[in-house]
Structure formats: C-alpha cells, structure tokens
C-alpha cells in the first residue's frame, strides 16, 4: 500500500500564534476589566474663575460639576467675601484686593452666596452631576 502525504503546512503554526497573541493581549482586560468611574478623575476636573470686579461677581451664576474648583479673584480695590447663604456651607473669609480664594464642592446642589460686607453682591454656584452639552465654554472653565 502506498501512502501519499502532503508536506506539513504552516497554517496550524500561524493559527496557534494568532490565538496565543490574542489571548496574551486580551486576558489582562478580561481579568482586570475596566475601572469603574463614579467620579471624574482629577485630570478631568475643571477650574472655573469667578471675577469680583465693580462690586459684582461674574459670572453671577456658575454651573460646575462635583469636584471642580472655583477660584474667586478680587479685582476690586476693597475686600470682599464669598459666603454661602446657607450657614456652614462655605465662607471665604476676607479676600483682599488683588487676592483670590478657591473652593471645591464635592457634591451636587445649588449654593447661593453673597459678600458679607456688601449684601447686594450675590451669585450662585450650581453643582450638577452632568453639565448639559449646550453649556457655553465659558461655563465649563478655562
């Protein structure tokens, strides 16, 4: 009896190589998975500026996300404060002319504030879990 065999093929070797490569690349992702995202990473958090000038806070209403930083910059010649109307939420203390004060609000809510020295000066920080995509770039910080 005559047995004729084909020469060995490299297709099996190539297939095993491809399977091994895919497994080596995919197993870490399958094993460890993607990290859960409950809060924005520090690098995704924005910084926003509230300018104190001509006896006003500008912008008067600022929409931010939890964890964003808000910096109050005093460009007036007199001192001011940024004090939440709800006692205990936040109080900048004295912000002298040319100085600034920063605040990070970790959770959603609406925070009206005013200047303790000049009660007609007022503003509001609105902390939202998701800022609407229609928001202008000025509302999302610098």
PDB file of C-alpha atoms in Angstrom:
ATOM      1  CA  UNK A   1       0.000   0.000   0.000  1.00  0.00           C
ATOM      2  CA  UNK A   2       1.270   3.388  -0.980  1.00  0.00           C
ATOM      3  CA  UNK A   3       0.601   6.273   1.385  1.00  0.00           C
ATOM      4  CA  UNK A   4       0.964   9.715  -0.023  1.00  0.00           C
ATOM      5  CA  UNK A   5       1.113  12.539   2.498  1.00  0.00           C
ATOM      6  CA  UNK A   6       1.120  16.229   1.967  1.00  0.00           C
ATOM      7  CA  UNK A   7       4.078  18.211   3.158  1.00  0.00           C
ATOM      8  CA  UNK A   8       3.499  19.793   6.577  1.00  0.00           C
ATOM      9  CA  UNK A   9       1.607  23.072   6.440  1.00  0.00           C
ATOM     10  CA  UNK A  10       2.489  26.218   8.383  1.00  0.00           C
ATOM     11  CA  UNK A  11      -1.195  27.169   8.669  1.00  0.00           C
ATOM     12  CA  UNK A  12      -1.525  25.384  12.012  1.00  0.00           C
ATOM     13  CA  UNK A  13       1.529  27.155  13.412  1.00  0.00           C
ATOM     14  CA  UNK A  14       0.272  30.525  12.224  1.00  0.00           C
ATOM     15  CA  UNK A  15      -3.178  29.877  13.679  1.00  0.00           C
ATOM     16  CA  UNK A  16      -1.686  28.868  17.047  1.00  0.00           C
ATOM     17  CA  UNK A  17       0.472  32.025  17.018  1.00  0.00           C
ATOM     18  CA  UNK A  18      -2.543  34.265  16.336  1.00  0.00           C
ATOM     19  CA  UNK A  19      -4.587  32.599  19.095  1.00  0.00           C
ATOM     20  CA  UNK A  20      -1.702  32.940  21.560  1.00  0.00           C
ATOM     21  CA  UNK A  21      -1.195  36.605  20.655  1.00  0.00           C
ATOM     22  CA  UNK A  22      -4.893  37.458  21.031  1.00  0.00           C
ATOM     23  CA  UNK A  23      -5.015  35.646  24.364  1.00  0.00           C
ATOM     24  CA  UNK A  24      -1.918  37.478  25.614  1.00  0.00           C
ATOM     25  CA  UNK A  25      -3.386  40.846  24.693  1.00  0.00           C
ATOM     26  CA  UNK A  26      -6.973  40.172  25.786  1.00  0.00           C
ATOM     27  CA  UNK A  27      -6.545  38.300  29.073  1.00  0.00           C
ATOM     28  CA  UNK A  28      -5.412  41.287  31.174  1.00  0.00           C
ATOM     29  CA  UNK A  29      -8.502  43.255  30.117  1.00  0.00           C
ATOM     30  CA  UNK A  30     -10.749  40.272  30.783  1.00  0.00           C
ATOM     31  CA  UNK A  31      -9.092  39.565  34.113  1.00  0.00           C
ATOM     32  CA  UNK A  32      -8.894  43.099  35.474  1.00  0.00           C
ATOM     33  CA  UNK A  33     -11.662  44.779  33.488  1.00  0.00           C
ATOM     34  CA  UNK A  34     -12.096  48.499  33.019  1.00  0.00           C
ATOM     35  CA  UNK A  35     -12.119  50.566  36.192  1.00  0.00           C
ATOM     36  CA  UNK A  36     -15.491  51.747  37.490  1.00  0.00           C
ATOM     37  CA  UNK A  37     -15.996  55.506  37.086  1.00  0.00           C
ATOM     38  CA  UNK A  38     -18.044  57.048  39.856  1.00  0.00           C
ATOM     39  CA  UNK A  39     -16.361  60.456  39.889  1.00  0.00           C
ATOM     40  CA  UNK A  40     -14.318  62.367  37.339  1.00  0.00           C
ATOM     41  CA  UNK A  41     -10.597  61.767  37.506  1.00  0.00           C
ATOM     42  CA  UNK A  42      -8.556  64.640  38.863  1.00  0.00           C
ATOM     43  CA  UNK A  43      -7.307  65.363  35.347  1.00  0.00           C
ATOM     44  CA  UNK A  44     -10.916  65.698  34.101  1.00  0.00           C
ATOM     45  CA  UNK A  45     -11.915  68.196  36.741  1.00  0.00           C
ATOM     46  CA  UNK A  46     -12.149  71.788  35.606  1.00  0.00           C
ATOM     47  CA  UNK A  47     -11.113  75.067  37.175  1.00  0.00           C
ATOM     48  CA  UNK A  48     -13.537  77.977  36.956  1.00  0.00           C
ATOM     49  CA  UNK A  49     -12.947  81.658  37.714  1.00  0.00           C
ATOM     50  CA  UNK A  50     -15.431  83.985  39.392  1.00  0.00           C
ATOM     51  CA  UNK A  51     -14.193  87.548  38.991  1.00  0.00           C
ATOM     52  CA  UNK A  52     -15.030  90.083  41.687  1.00  0.00           C
ATOM     53  CA  UNK A  53     -14.986  93.457  39.974  1.00  0.00           C
ATOM     54  CA  UNK A  54     -17.075  96.646  40.073  1.00  0.00           C
ATOM     55  CA  UNK A  55     -18.874  95.297  43.150  1.00  0.00           C
ATOM     56  CA  UNK A  56     -20.233  92.228  41.298  1.00  0.00           C
ATOM     57  CA  UNK A  57     -19.497  88.519  40.988  1.00  0.00           C
ATOM     58  CA  UNK A  58     -19.044  87.470  37.376  1.00  0.00           C
ATOM     59  CA  UNK A  59     -20.500  85.205  36.230  1.00  0.00           C
ATOM     60  CA  UNK A  60     -23.388  85.652  38.630  1.00  0.00           C
ATOM     61  CA  UNK A  61     -24.466  82.033  38.113  1.00  0.00           C
ATOM     62  CA  UNK A  62     -21.792  79.414  37.506  1.00  0.00           C
ATOM     63  CA  UNK A  63     -22.562  75.785  36.631  1.00  0.00           C
ATOM     64  CA  UNK A  64     -19.887  73.265  37.555  1.00  0.00           C
ATOM     65  CA  UNK A  65     -19.504  69.540  38.172  1.00  0.00           C
ATOM     66  CA  UNK A  66     -18.754  67.905  41.518  1.00  0.00           C
ATOM     67  CA  UNK A  67     -15.042  68.112  42.245  1.00  0.00           C
ATOM     68  CA  UNK A  68     -14.433  71.148  40.021  1.00  0.00           C
ATOM     69  CA  UNK A  69     -12.513  74.036  41.569  1.00  0.00           C
ATOM     70  CA  UNK A  70     -13.915  77.560  41.667  1.00  0.00           C
ATOM     71  CA  UNK A  71     -11.453  80.417  42.175  1.00  0.00           C
ATOM     72  CA  UNK A  72     -12.787  83.774  43.351  1.00  0.00           C
ATOM     73  CA  UNK A  73     -10.426  86.554  42.168  1.00  0.00           C
ATOM     74  CA  UNK A  74     -10.838  90.006  43.724  1.00  0.00           C
ATOM     75  CA  UNK A  75     -10.076  92.722  41.148  1.00  0.00           C
ATOM     76  CA  UNK A  76     -11.773  95.458  43.200  1.00  0.00           C
ATOM     77  CA  UNK A  77      -9.914  97.952  45.378  1.00  0.00           C
ATOM     78  CA  UNK A  78     -11.819  96.852  48.504  1.00  0.00           C
ATOM     79  CA  UNK A  79     -12.017  93.484  50.289  1.00  0.00           C
ATOM     80  CA  UNK A  80     -14.920  91.088  49.772  1.00  0.00           C
ATOM     81  CA  UNK A  81     -16.108  87.661  50.882  1.00  0.00           C
ATOM     82  CA  UNK A  82     -17.825  84.782  49.125  1.00  0.00           C
ATOM     83  CA  UNK A  83     -20.131  83.447  51.822  1.00  0.00           C
ATOM     84  CA  UNK A  84     -22.822  80.817  51.263  1.00  0.00           C
ATOM     85  CA  UNK A  85     -26.257  81.939  52.347  1.00  0.00           C
ATOM     86  CA  UNK A  86     -26.760  78.536  53.953  1.00  0.00           C
ATOM     87  CA  UNK A  87     -24.724  78.718  57.119  1.00  0.00           C
ATOM     88  CA  UNK A  88     -21.730  76.414  57.243  1.00  0.00           C
ATOM     89  CA  UNK A  89     -21.561  75.539  53.524  1.00  0.00           C
ATOM     90  CA  UNK A  90     -18.615  77.806  52.713  1.00  0.00           C
ATOM     91  CA  UNK A  91     -17.107  81.135  53.710  1.00  0.00           C
ATOM     92  CA  UNK A  92     -14.024  82.563  52.075  1.00  0.00           C
ATOM     93  CA  UNK A  93     -13.224  84.909  54.890  1.00  0.00           C
ATOM     94  CA  UNK A  94     -11.595  88.157  53.797  1.00  0.00           C
ATOM     95  CA  UNK A  95     -10.472  88.258  50.145  1.00  0.00           C
ATOM     96  CA  UNK A  96      -8.288  91.343  49.934  1.00  0.00           C
ATOM     97  CA  UNK A  97      -7.838  93.413  46.777  1.00  0.00           C
ATOM     98  CA  UNK A  98      -5.661  91.506  44.307  1.00  0.00           C
ATOM     99  CA  UNK A  99      -6.040  88.202  46.176  1.00  0.00           C
ATOM    100  CA  UNK A 100      -8.002  85.046  45.432  1.00  0.00           C
ATOM    101  CA  UNK A 101      -9.656  82.164  47.234  1.00  0.00           C
ATOM    102  CA  UNK A 102     -10.526  78.710  45.899  1.00  0.00           C
ATOM    103  CA  UNK A 103     -13.315  76.295  46.679  1.00  0.00           C
ATOM    104  CA  UNK A 104     -14.107  72.723  45.640  1.00  0.00           C
ATOM    105  CA  UNK A 105     -17.670  71.480  46.100  1.00  0.00           C
ATOM    106  CA  UNK A 106     -17.758  67.676  46.122  1.00  0.00           C
ATOM    107  CA  UNK A 107     -21.486  67.084  45.647  1.00  0.00           C
ATOM    108  CA  UNK A 108     -24.400  68.356  43.586  1.00  0.00           C
ATOM    109  CA  UNK A 109     -26.562  71.209  44.797  1.00  0.00           C
ATOM    110  CA  UNK A 110     -27.360  74.884  44.444  1.00  0.00           C
ATOM    111  CA  UNK A 111     -25.295  77.267  46.552  1.00  0.00           C
ATOM    112  CA  UNK A 112     -26.388  80.929  46.601  1.00  0.00           C
ATOM    113  CA  UNK A 113     -23.746  83.209  48.101  1.00  0.00           C
ATOM    114  CA  UNK A 114     -23.080  86.880  48.756  1.00  0.00           C
ATOM    115  CA  UNK A 115     -20.441  89.242  50.090  1.00  0.00           C
ATOM    116  CA  UNK A 116     -20.733  89.691  53.857  1.00  0.00           C
ATOM    117  CA  UNK A 117     -19.609  93.317  53.548  1.00  0.00           C
ATOM    118  CA  UNK A 118     -21.787  94.159  50.537  1.00  0.00           C
ATOM    119  CA  UNK A 119     -25.017  92.096  50.715  1.00  0.00           C
ATOM    120  CA  UNK A 120     -26.258  93.361  47.345  1.00  0.00           C
ATOM    121  CA  UNK A 121     -23.357  91.485  45.740  1.00  0.00           C
ATOM    122  CA  UNK A 122     -24.613  87.959  45.143  1.00  0.00           C
ATOM    123  CA  UNK A 123     -24.078  84.922  42.994  1.00  0.00           C
ATOM    124  CA  UNK A 124     -24.860  81.239  42.797  1.00  0.00           C
ATOM    125  CA  UNK A 125     -22.841  78.086  42.259  1.00  0.00           C
ATOM    126  CA  UNK A 126     -24.866  75.282  40.681  1.00  0.00           C
ATOM    127  CA  UNK A 127     -23.119  71.936  41.019  1.00  0.00           C
ATOM    128  CA  UNK A 128     -24.587  69.393  38.585  1.00  0.00           C
ATOM    129  CA  UNK A 129     -23.628  65.772  38.045  1.00  0.00           C
ATOM    130  CA  UNK A 130     -23.600  66.355  34.297  1.00  0.00           C
ATOM    131  CA  UNK A 131     -23.236  69.742  32.680  1.00  0.00           C
ATOM    132  CA  UNK A 132     -25.532  69.964  29.635  1.00  0.00           C
ATOM    133  CA  UNK A 133     -23.662  69.801  26.347  1.00  0.00           C
ATOM    134  CA  UNK A 134     -25.307  73.096  25.318  1.00  0.00           C
ATOM    135  CA  UNK A 135     -23.324  74.941  28.007  1.00  0.00           C
ATOM    136  CA  UNK A 136     -21.010  77.530  26.592  1.00  0.00           C
ATOM    137  CA  UNK A 137     -17.248  77.010  27.052  1.00  0.00           C
ATOM    138  CA  UNK A 138     -17.232  79.949  29.471  1.00  0.00           C
ATOM    139  CA  UNK A 139     -19.424  77.936  31.828  1.00  0.00           C
ATOM    140  CA  UNK A 140     -17.045  74.962  31.750  1.00  0.00           C
ATOM    141  CA  UNK A 141     -13.984  76.876  32.902  1.00  0.00           C
ATOM    142  CA  UNK A 142     -10.645  77.597  31.334  1.00  0.00           C
TER     143      UNK A 142
END
